[in-house]
């Protein structure tokens, strides 16, 4: 498909033990051979060849050259990887020689793009390569490796095949009604198949949305009125003084963020401005941001001051977070309790002393929370693009079901079924737009 040879540095351009210059294309071995001290033309596949990179017969660096012959390579083209010493100067020099002998500098993600366009991987696997590189938690890493191994294709193919069977049966009845073995399709025959597909796709959508939330980090908002210890809690969890702590109400006027790992999971912590009445204009902006953050949060850590009775602001926050996944924290455990601990809302509350960094009870609770089955990895889609397409496929199928219930002609029902089928195939890149591919692969690092 491609008639040029691309090259790029595939490792970070910084001082290190080794750097790798990668080539792919029909002239990859020829170009590498032209600057190498030994003959690579007869080198066997998957071999590592010792020698020197030469410029006008003068050695530039001592290297190891890996040879991968088409189609048994990452891109399904001839590929060469030159392992040189890891200094930026020598790495650039080797790349310059490669380019001067006929290679073209690769665009970001172009090696993986060629692997996709040459049919070695589908689009979900290509996206998983970048996900693996950028993984910031074990959960993200686990999802990426399953996707690289083709788990998403395994999930979608049964849905795609069943939709195609339904479409094919409709086509037979439309085009060949005279066949004796052709069954006259009616809503009563189509609906059970549609309901089964809807149930399976809805379940996959639910799992995928929760999985992406966990994979990207659980948005965790620390909420409470001023001076209950929210910033102290953030500092204690992060084990650093990230948020300013004073006795002055309203010290935190904007969102302060940090990240912690709880087992394999990542929590994106957000310390919010304390919610109270009578704040000045600037603080009020921060309070509005706090409300928005609570609304969007996956998890709320609601901090109450156990050394004081509940007041209207505490009650407002308890009501505001009532339907959220939340953990109620009774802070200032080192002071006498003035809050009514018999209140049934506090049955599962956790007492802490954030200022004294006594938050082990919370850390243990979080660890146990994320051990529950709802937070474990299950086969699913891996990003918002894929989920968005699944939502479109699901809506198309719902439209088809409604048409069945309304007694619409089967050839019109088929239109929605085909649209649902195509949206599922688009997740794998089997139906795609060139501008979409360019955007996706441009986000990759150079040399991948």
Tab-separated table of C-alpha atoms in Angstrom:
chain	number	residue	atom	x	y	z
A	1	UNK	CA	0.000	0.000	0.000
A	2	UNK	CA	2.842	2.391	0.860
A	3	UNK	CA	5.771	3.057	-1.443
A	4	UNK	CA	7.979	5.183	0.795
A	5	UNK	CA	10.049	4.318	3.838
A	6	UNK	CA	9.564	6.180	7.108
A	7	UNK	CA	11.945	6.615	10.021
A	8	UNK	CA	11.855	8.157	13.492
A	9	UNK	CA	13.472	7.989	16.908
A	10	UNK	CA	11.327	5.547	18.888
A	11	UNK	CA	12.759	6.313	22.341
A	12	UNK	CA	12.867	9.555	24.382
A	13	UNK	CA	15.523	11.928	23.083
A	14	UNK	CA	17.554	12.144	26.285
A	15	UNK	CA	20.774	10.753	27.701
A	16	UNK	CA	20.376	7.038	28.391
A	17	UNK	CA	21.821	3.588	27.816
A	18	UNK	CA	20.340	3.108	24.331
A	19	UNK	CA	18.204	4.844	21.731
A	20	UNK	CA	16.256	3.189	18.933
A	21	UNK	CA	15.817	4.538	15.405
A	22	UNK	CA	12.971	2.711	13.683
A	23	UNK	CA	12.479	2.313	9.906
A	24	UNK	CA	9.507	0.837	8.057
A	25	UNK	CA	8.847	0.466	4.353
A	26	UNK	CA	9.933	-1.386	1.240
A	27	UNK	CA	13.460	0.148	1.355
A	28	UNK	CA	14.000	-0.112	5.118
A	29	UNK	CA	16.607	-2.893	4.900
A	30	UNK	CA	18.297	-1.321	1.853
A	31	UNK	CA	18.654	2.047	3.603
A	32	UNK	CA	19.963	0.513	6.829
A	33	UNK	CA	22.353	-1.635	4.807
A	34	UNK	CA	23.801	1.463	3.093
A	35	UNK	CA	25.064	2.884	6.403
A	36	UNK	CA	25.921	-0.369	8.232
A	37	UNK	CA	29.304	-2.069	8.361
A	38	UNK	CA	27.878	-5.531	7.520
A	39	UNK	CA	25.575	-6.843	4.797
A	40	UNK	CA	21.955	-6.928	5.971
A	41	UNK	CA	20.495	-8.012	2.631
A	42	UNK	CA	20.702	-11.680	3.608
A	43	UNK	CA	19.943	-11.187	7.296
A	44	UNK	CA	17.300	-13.573	8.530
A	45	UNK	CA	14.024	-12.434	10.067
A	46	UNK	CA	14.040	-11.619	13.796
A	47	UNK	CA	17.824	-11.368	13.976
A	48	UNK	CA	20.035	-8.959	15.873
A	49	UNK	CA	23.138	-7.888	13.944
A	50	UNK	CA	26.245	-6.348	15.524
A	51	UNK	CA	28.313	-3.723	13.735
A	52	UNK	CA	28.945	0.004	13.192
A	53	UNK	CA	27.015	2.854	11.613
A	54	UNK	CA	29.255	4.426	8.997
A	55	UNK	CA	29.454	7.814	7.315
A	56	UNK	CA	31.843	7.794	4.362
A	57	UNK	CA	33.480	4.664	5.813
A	58	UNK	CA	34.052	6.373	9.170
A	59	UNK	CA	32.400	4.771	12.220
A	60	UNK	CA	29.736	6.915	13.883
A	61	UNK	CA	28.532	4.483	16.554
A	62	UNK	CA	28.664	0.867	17.637
A	63	UNK	CA	25.163	-0.579	17.258
A	64	UNK	CA	22.863	-3.584	17.154
A	65	UNK	CA	20.455	-3.728	14.206
A	66	UNK	CA	17.213	-5.733	14.405
A	67	UNK	CA	15.666	-6.959	11.147
A	68	UNK	CA	11.965	-7.764	10.719
A	69	UNK	CA	10.912	-8.880	7.253
A	70	UNK	CA	7.411	-8.338	5.865
A	71	UNK	CA	4.795	-9.405	6.696
A	72	UNK	CA	6.154	-10.545	10.070
A	73	UNK	CA	6.636	-7.098	11.591
A	74	UNK	CA	4.717	-4.465	13.532
A	75	UNK	CA	3.649	-2.669	10.347
A	76	UNK	CA	3.586	-5.765	8.077
A	77	UNK	CA	6.335	-4.032	6.053
A	78	UNK	CA	10.092	-4.554	6.168
A	79	UNK	CA	11.237	-2.984	9.424
A	80	UNK	CA	14.631	-2.208	10.917
A	81	UNK	CA	15.461	-0.982	14.413
A	82	UNK	CA	18.908	0.504	15.015
A	83	UNK	CA	19.901	0.264	18.689
A	84	UNK	CA	22.575	2.899	19.240
A	85	UNK	CA	24.083	4.541	22.307
A	86	UNK	CA	21.585	6.785	24.026
A	87	UNK	CA	23.098	10.243	23.739
A	88	UNK	CA	20.964	12.847	21.936
A	89	UNK	CA	23.878	13.822	19.657
A	90	UNK	CA	24.622	10.340	18.335
A	91	UNK	CA	20.921	9.492	18.080
A	92	UNK	CA	20.220	12.542	15.916
A	93	UNK	CA	23.288	11.788	13.819
A	94	UNK	CA	22.118	8.244	13.043
A	95	UNK	CA	18.643	9.540	12.174
A	96	UNK	CA	20.150	12.178	9.864
A	97	UNK	CA	22.084	9.462	8.026
A	98	UNK	CA	18.955	7.346	7.644
A	99	UNK	CA	17.011	10.315	6.250
A	100	UNK	CA	19.829	11.344	3.921
A	101	UNK	CA	19.834	7.834	2.405
A	102	UNK	CA	16.183	7.931	1.352
A	103	UNK	CA	13.892	7.606	4.330
A	104	UNK	CA	11.209	10.149	5.219
A	105	UNK	CA	10.667	11.412	8.785
A	106	UNK	CA	7.553	9.671	10.105
A	107	UNK	CA	4.548	11.575	11.330
A	108	UNK	CA	3.371	11.008	14.929
A	109	UNK	CA	1.719	7.594	15.166
A	110	UNK	CA	2.505	6.695	11.552
A	111	UNK	CA	4.003	3.286	12.345
A	112	UNK	CA	0.829	2.253	14.181
A	113	UNK	CA	-1.302	3.842	11.466
A	114	UNK	CA	0.451	1.648	8.886
A	115	UNK	CA	-0.123	-1.400	11.096
A	116	UNK	CA	-3.833	-0.568	11.065
A	117	UNK	CA	-4.108	0.272	7.361
A	118	UNK	CA	-2.120	-2.838	6.432
A	119	UNK	CA	-4.600	-4.969	8.386
A	120	UNK	CA	-2.398	-6.206	11.204
A	121	UNK	CA	-4.534	-4.596	13.930
A	122	UNK	CA	-7.977	-3.029	14.135
A	123	UNK	CA	-8.613	0.537	15.269
A	124	UNK	CA	-9.392	-0.427	18.872
A	125	UNK	CA	-6.030	-2.218	19.083
A	126	UNK	CA	-4.277	0.823	17.603
A	127	UNK	CA	-5.852	3.064	20.250
A	128	UNK	CA	-4.805	0.567	22.928
A	129	UNK	CA	-1.145	1.012	21.952
A	130	UNK	CA	-1.331	4.680	22.933
A	131	UNK	CA	-3.375	3.781	26.023
A	132	UNK	CA	-0.587	1.441	27.150
A	133	UNK	CA	2.036	4.171	26.719
A	134	UNK	CA	-0.031	6.698	28.675
A	135	UNK	CA	-1.358	4.294	31.349
A	136	UNK	CA	-1.127	5.944	34.773
A	137	UNK	CA	-2.603	3.075	36.805
A	138	UNK	CA	-2.700	-0.708	36.805
A	139	UNK	CA	-6.353	-0.535	35.806
A	140	UNK	CA	-5.500	1.436	32.659
A	141	UNK	CA	-2.627	-0.944	31.902
A	142	UNK	CA	-4.852	-4.021	32.280
A	143	UNK	CA	-7.487	-2.549	29.960
A	144	UNK	CA	-4.825	-1.612	27.395
A	145	UNK	CA	-3.258	-5.073	27.250
A	146	UNK	CA	-6.659	-6.746	26.859
A	147	UNK	CA	-7.507	-4.334	24.038
A	148	UNK	CA	-4.140	-4.911	22.338
A	149	UNK	CA	-4.903	-8.652	22.369
A	150	UNK	CA	-8.180	-8.042	20.515
A	151	UNK	CA	-10.653	-8.221	23.412
A	152	UNK	CA	-12.819	-5.413	22.012
A	153	UNK	CA	-13.138	-7.154	18.651
A	154	UNK	CA	-14.121	-10.352	20.466
A	155	UNK	CA	-16.816	-8.399	22.313
A	156	UNK	CA	-18.268	-6.710	19.242
A	157	UNK	CA	-18.116	-9.447	16.609
A	158	UNK	CA	-21.028	-11.501	18.056
A	159	UNK	CA	-23.189	-8.346	18.082
A	160	UNK	CA	-22.117	-7.438	14.553
A	161	UNK	CA	-22.745	-10.988	13.295
A	162	UNK	CA	-26.192	-11.201	14.912
A	163	UNK	CA	-27.185	-7.855	13.438
A	164	UNK	CA	-25.973	-8.990	10.035
A	165	UNK	CA	-27.999	-12.211	10.324
A	166	UNK	CA	-31.095	-10.147	11.057
A	167	UNK	CA	-30.382	-7.832	8.114
A	168	UNK	CA	-29.704	-10.801	5.804
A	169	UNK	CA	-33.017	-12.441	6.721
A	170	UNK	CA	-34.860	-9.217	5.942
A	171	UNK	CA	-33.007	-8.958	2.614
A	172	UNK	CA	-33.994	-12.508	1.653
A	173	UNK	CA	-37.653	-11.815	2.403
A	174	UNK	CA	-37.572	-8.568	0.414
A	175	UNK	CA	-35.653	-9.853	-2.615
A	176	UNK	CA	-36.801	-13.480	-2.800
A	177	UNK	CA	-40.321	-13.730	-1.393
A	178	UNK	CA	-41.056	-16.689	-3.700
A	179	UNK	CA	-38.577	-18.998	-1.903
A	180	UNK	CA	-40.477	-21.749	-0.130
A	181	UNK	CA	-38.094	-21.739	2.844
A	182	UNK	CA	-38.217	-17.951	3.247
A	183	UNK	CA	-40.136	-17.037	6.406
A	184	UNK	CA	-42.392	-13.989	6.202
A	185	UNK	CA	-40.813	-11.729	8.809
A	186	UNK	CA	-43.160	-9.909	11.148
A	187	UNK	CA	-42.681	-7.775	14.240
A	188	UNK	CA	-43.350	-10.814	16.433
A	189	UNK	CA	-40.387	-12.609	14.814
A	190	UNK	CA	-38.042	-9.610	14.774
A	191	UNK	CA	-38.709	-8.268	18.275
A	192	UNK	CA	-37.107	-11.122	20.307
A	193	UNK	CA	-33.864	-10.721	18.328
A	194	UNK	CA	-33.948	-6.934	18.768
A	195	UNK	CA	-34.621	-7.239	22.514
A	196	UNK	CA	-31.732	-9.651	22.955
A	197	UNK	CA	-29.359	-7.340	21.106
A	198	UNK	CA	-30.589	-4.305	23.059
A	199	UNK	CA	-29.978	-6.068	26.365
A	200	UNK	CA	-26.458	-7.145	25.416
A	201	UNK	CA	-25.498	-3.742	24.016
A	202	UNK	CA	-26.954	-1.903	27.038
A	203	UNK	CA	-24.984	-4.126	29.412
A	204	UNK	CA	-21.778	-3.498	27.461
A	205	UNK	CA	-22.440	0.250	27.468
A	206	UNK	CA	-22.963	0.310	31.239
A	207	UNK	CA	-19.776	-1.683	31.901
A	208	UNK	CA	-17.782	0.466	29.500
A	209	UNK	CA	-18.875	3.788	31.005
A	210	UNK	CA	-17.956	2.648	34.491
A	211	UNK	CA	-14.709	1.138	33.231
A	212	UNK	CA	-13.571	4.309	31.464
A	213	UNK	CA	-14.316	6.276	34.631
A	214	UNK	CA	-12.091	3.923	36.642
A	215	UNK	CA	-9.438	3.780	33.939
A	216	UNK	CA	-9.073	7.562	33.614
A	217	UNK	CA	-9.177	8.091	37.365
A	218	UNK	CA	-12.103	8.349	39.759
A	219	UNK	CA	-13.154	11.988	40.112
A	220	UNK	CA	-13.180	12.417	43.898
A	221	UNK	CA	-14.415	15.707	45.344
A	222	UNK	CA	-13.647	16.777	48.910
A	223	UNK	CA	-16.677	18.833	49.969
A	224	UNK	CA	-17.714	20.642	53.121
A	225	UNK	CA	-18.321	24.056	54.579
A	226	UNK	CA	-15.358	26.375	55.345
A	227	UNK	CA	-12.874	25.364	58.047
A	228	UNK	CA	-13.958	21.736	58.427
A	229	UNK	CA	-10.534	20.479	57.300
A	230	UNK	CA	-10.938	19.810	53.583
A	231	UNK	CA	-7.532	21.196	52.641
A	232	UNK	CA	-5.898	19.388	55.551
A	233	UNK	CA	-7.463	16.170	54.306
A	234	UNK	CA	-6.138	16.745	50.791
A	235	UNK	CA	-2.649	17.383	52.180
A	236	UNK	CA	-2.849	14.282	54.378
A	237	UNK	CA	-3.926	12.031	51.505
A	238	UNK	CA	-1.278	13.420	49.165
A	239	UNK	CA	1.314	13.502	51.975
A	240	UNK	CA	2.335	17.005	50.900
A	241	UNK	CA	1.308	20.586	51.650
A	242	UNK	CA	-0.464	21.279	48.383
A	243	UNK	CA	-3.410	23.270	49.743
A	244	UNK	CA	-3.060	26.355	51.951
A	245	UNK	CA	-4.445	25.747	55.445
A	246	UNK	CA	-5.439	28.637	57.760
A	247	UNK	CA	-8.084	29.300	60.388
A	248	UNK	CA	-9.622	31.942	58.093
A	249	UNK	CA	-12.883	30.825	56.501
A	250	UNK	CA	-12.808	30.936	52.706
A	251	UNK	CA	-9.040	30.402	52.310
A	252	UNK	CA	-9.638	27.964	49.444
A	253	UNK	CA	-11.288	30.000	46.685
A	254	UNK	CA	-10.618	27.771	43.704
A	255	UNK	CA	-10.277	24.080	43.016
A	256	UNK	CA	-7.043	22.421	44.199
A	257	UNK	CA	-6.271	19.056	42.600
A	258	UNK	CA	-4.026	16.066	43.235
A	259	UNK	CA	-3.773	12.354	42.463
A	260	UNK	CA	-3.314	9.299	44.654
A	261	UNK	CA	-3.251	5.564	43.936
A	262	UNK	CA	-5.428	3.230	45.962
A	263	UNK	CA	-4.282	-0.244	44.992
A	264	UNK	CA	-4.523	-0.393	41.184
A	265	UNK	CA	-6.939	2.557	41.044
A	266	UNK	CA	-6.276	6.248	40.548
A	267	UNK	CA	-8.210	8.897	42.452
A	268	UNK	CA	-8.313	12.411	41.014
A	269	UNK	CA	-8.772	14.450	44.204
A	270	UNK	CA	-10.374	17.893	44.069
A	271	UNK	CA	-10.398	20.146	47.132
A	272	UNK	CA	-13.283	22.575	46.717
A	273	UNK	CA	-14.056	25.985	48.150
A	274	UNK	CA	-16.179	25.753	51.313
A	275	UNK	CA	-19.876	26.287	50.624
A	276	UNK	CA	-21.374	29.038	52.768
A	277	UNK	CA	-23.653	32.056	52.590
A	278	UNK	CA	-22.447	35.635	52.635
A	279	UNK	CA	-19.222	35.032	50.714
A	280	UNK	CA	-17.677	37.830	48.674
A	281	UNK	CA	-17.894	37.863	44.888
A	282	UNK	CA	-14.568	36.092	44.272
A	283	UNK	CA	-15.279	33.373	46.861
A	284	UNK	CA	-18.780	32.967	45.429
A	285	UNK	CA	-17.268	32.019	42.056
A	286	UNK	CA	-15.268	29.302	43.812
A	287	UNK	CA	-18.391	28.078	45.601
A	288	UNK	CA	-20.229	27.784	42.285
A	289	UNK	CA	-17.317	25.717	40.933
A	290	UNK	CA	-17.615	23.531	44.047
A	291	UNK	CA	-21.270	22.828	43.342
A	292	UNK	CA	-20.488	21.955	39.716
A	293	UNK	CA	-17.672	19.634	40.808
A	294	UNK	CA	-19.945	17.821	43.265
A	295	UNK	CA	-22.533	17.381	40.524
A	296	UNK	CA	-19.960	15.798	38.179
A	297	UNK	CA	-18.066	13.767	40.801
A	298	UNK	CA	-17.827	9.974	40.777
A	299	UNK	CA	-17.174	9.971	44.524
A	300	UNK	CA	-17.719	12.650	47.211
A	301	UNK	CA	-15.751	12.808	50.452
A	302	UNK	CA	-18.104	14.933	52.586
A	303	UNK	CA	-16.200	16.426	55.510
A	304	UNK	CA	-18.117	17.472	58.653
A	305	UNK	CA	-16.688	18.984	61.845
A	306	UNK	CA	-17.571	16.507	64.599
A	307	UNK	CA	-16.547	19.044	67.277
A	308	UNK	CA	-19.545	21.263	66.383
A	309	UNK	CA	-23.271	20.546	66.026
A	310	UNK	CA	-24.709	20.400	62.514
A	311	UNK	CA	-25.781	23.755	61.103
A	312	UNK	CA	-27.895	24.664	58.024
A	313	UNK	CA	-24.824	24.606	55.751
A	314	UNK	CA	-24.001	21.042	56.834
A	315	UNK	CA	-27.605	20.021	56.222
A	316	UNK	CA	-27.506	21.599	52.770
A	317	UNK	CA	-24.404	19.585	51.873
A	318	UNK	CA	-25.890	16.363	53.242
A	319	UNK	CA	-28.938	16.926	51.039
A	320	UNK	CA	-26.851	18.009	48.028
A	321	UNK	CA	-24.788	14.794	48.100
A	322	UNK	CA	-27.551	12.419	49.222
A	323	UNK	CA	-27.870	10.730	45.833
A	324	UNK	CA	-24.139	10.691	45.099
A	325	UNK	CA	-21.695	7.911	45.892
A	326	UNK	CA	-20.229	9.442	49.040
A	327	UNK	CA	-18.230	8.803	52.177
A	328	UNK	CA	-19.090	10.958	55.196
A	329	UNK	CA	-16.009	11.932	57.179
A	330	UNK	CA	-16.279	13.242	60.754
A	331	UNK	CA	-13.138	15.323	61.124
A	332	UNK	CA	-11.338	16.616	64.234
A	333	UNK	CA	-11.460	13.273	65.994
A	334	UNK	CA	-8.960	14.659	68.494
A	335	UNK	CA	-11.610	17.055	69.906
A	336	UNK	CA	-14.720	16.232	72.007
A	337	UNK	CA	-17.698	15.274	69.846
A	338	UNK	CA	-20.540	17.810	69.662
A	339	UNK	CA	-22.230	16.267	66.630
A	340	UNK	CA	-25.060	13.784	67.180
A	341	UNK	CA	-23.296	10.493	66.459
A	342	UNK	CA	-26.585	8.597	66.820
A	343	UNK	CA	-27.897	10.231	63.637
A	344	UNK	CA	-28.585	7.256	61.272
A	345	UNK	CA	-26.917	9.180	58.428
A	346	UNK	CA	-23.608	8.695	60.249
A	347	UNK	CA	-23.911	4.924	60.698
A	348	UNK	CA	-21.200	4.346	58.081
A	349	UNK	CA	-19.306	7.594	58.746
A	350	UNK	CA	-15.541	7.509	59.333
A	351	UNK	CA	-13.836	9.556	62.049
A	352	UNK	CA	-10.487	11.140	61.156
A	353	UNK	CA	-8.106	13.881	62.248
A	354	UNK	CA	-6.927	15.429	58.988
A	355	UNK	CA	-4.679	18.063	60.591
A	356	UNK	CA	-2.818	15.332	62.491
A	357	UNK	CA	-2.723	13.195	59.312
A	358	UNK	CA	-4.695	10.446	61.048
A	359	UNK	CA	-6.552	9.213	57.956
A	360	UNK	CA	-5.694	5.508	57.962
A	361	UNK	CA	-9.342	4.559	58.529
A	362	UNK	CA	-10.292	6.410	55.332
A	363	UNK	CA	-7.407	4.884	53.344
A	364	UNK	CA	-8.401	1.380	54.462
A	365	UNK	CA	-12.048	2.046	53.613
A	366	UNK	CA	-11.109	3.249	50.114
A	367	UNK	CA	-8.955	0.173	49.563
A	368	UNK	CA	-11.850	-2.092	50.579
A	369	UNK	CA	-14.310	-0.102	48.467
A	370	UNK	CA	-12.252	-0.610	45.329
A	371	UNK	CA	-11.930	-4.344	45.995
A	372	UNK	CA	-15.679	-4.741	45.360
A	373	UNK	CA	-16.762	-6.438	42.102
A	374	UNK	CA	-18.200	-3.209	40.663
A	375	UNK	CA	-14.669	-1.810	40.455
A	376	UNK	CA	-12.990	-4.892	38.978
A	377	UNK	CA	-11.974	-5.219	35.333
A	378	UNK	CA	-14.535	-6.753	32.996
A	379	UNK	CA	-14.411	-6.987	29.178
A	380	UNK	CA	-15.491	-3.601	27.825
A	381	UNK	CA	-14.777	-0.721	25.473
A	382	UNK	CA	-11.878	1.517	26.380
A	383	UNK	CA	-12.553	5.158	25.469
A	384	UNK	CA	-15.134	7.839	24.771
A	385	UNK	CA	-14.949	7.458	20.968
A	386	UNK	CA	-15.877	3.805	21.208
A	387	UNK	CA	-18.583	4.452	23.794
A	388	UNK	CA	-20.064	7.247	21.678
A	389	UNK	CA	-20.347	4.922	18.681
A	390	UNK	CA	-21.904	2.197	20.834
A	391	UNK	CA	-24.481	4.720	22.052
A	392	UNK	CA	-25.315	5.571	18.429
A	393	UNK	CA	-25.624	1.874	17.565
A	394	UNK	CA	-27.892	1.373	20.563
A	395	UNK	CA	-30.101	4.300	19.575
A	396	UNK	CA	-30.359	2.991	16.004
A	397	UNK	CA	-31.474	-0.370	17.368
A	398	UNK	CA	-34.045	1.310	19.630
A	399	UNK	CA	-35.370	3.142	16.587
A	400	UNK	CA	-35.629	-0.169	14.733
A	401	UNK	CA	-37.521	-1.749	17.640
A	402	UNK	CA	-39.965	1.149	17.770
A	403	UNK	CA	-40.523	0.783	14.032
A	404	UNK	CA	-41.277	-2.908	14.580
A	405	UNK	CA	-43.829	-2.040	17.265
A	406	UNK	CA	-45.406	0.552	14.968
A	407	UNK	CA	-45.803	-1.993	12.201
A	408	UNK	CA	-43.440	-0.239	9.794
A	409	UNK	CA	-42.440	-2.146	6.649
A	410	UNK	CA	-39.376	-4.345	7.148
A	411	UNK	CA	-37.375	-2.628	4.392
A	412	UNK	CA	-37.595	0.614	6.405
A	413	UNK	CA	-36.715	-1.177	9.642
A	414	UNK	CA	-33.609	-2.456	7.863
A	415	UNK	CA	-32.281	1.101	7.485
A	416	UNK	CA	-31.883	1.493	11.261
A	417	UNK	CA	-30.443	-2.002	11.624
A	418	UNK	CA	-27.800	-1.273	8.979
A	419	UNK	CA	-26.932	2.024	10.722
A	420	UNK	CA	-26.502	0.170	14.036
A	421	UNK	CA	-24.337	-2.452	12.321
A	422	UNK	CA	-22.122	0.214	10.701
A	423	UNK	CA	-21.607	2.108	13.968
A	424	UNK	CA	-20.372	-1.066	15.649
A	425	UNK	CA	-17.973	-1.749	12.766
A	426	UNK	CA	-16.736	1.847	12.976
A	427	UNK	CA	-15.468	1.129	16.505
A	428	UNK	CA	-13.059	-1.398	14.958
A	429	UNK	CA	-12.191	0.914	12.071
A	430	UNK	CA	-13.827	-1.339	9.480
A	431	UNK	CA	-15.908	1.705	8.543
A	432	UNK	CA	-13.900	4.898	8.945
A	433	UNK	CA	-13.246	8.445	7.801
A	434	UNK	CA	-9.764	9.542	6.749
A	435	UNK	CA	-9.977	12.793	8.744
A	436	UNK	CA	-10.836	10.791	11.869
A	437	UNK	CA	-7.813	8.538	11.394
A	438	UNK	CA	-5.511	11.500	10.904
A	439	UNK	CA	-6.764	13.066	14.147
A	440	UNK	CA	-6.481	9.848	16.135
A	441	UNK	CA	-2.946	8.983	15.088
A	442	UNK	CA	-1.666	12.569	15.350
A	443	UNK	CA	-2.020	12.216	19.136
A	444	UNK	CA	0.539	9.393	19.218
A	445	UNK	CA	4.150	10.001	20.117
A	446	UNK	CA	6.719	10.229	17.332
A	447	UNK	CA	8.196	6.840	16.422
A	448	UNK	CA	5.151	4.788	17.450
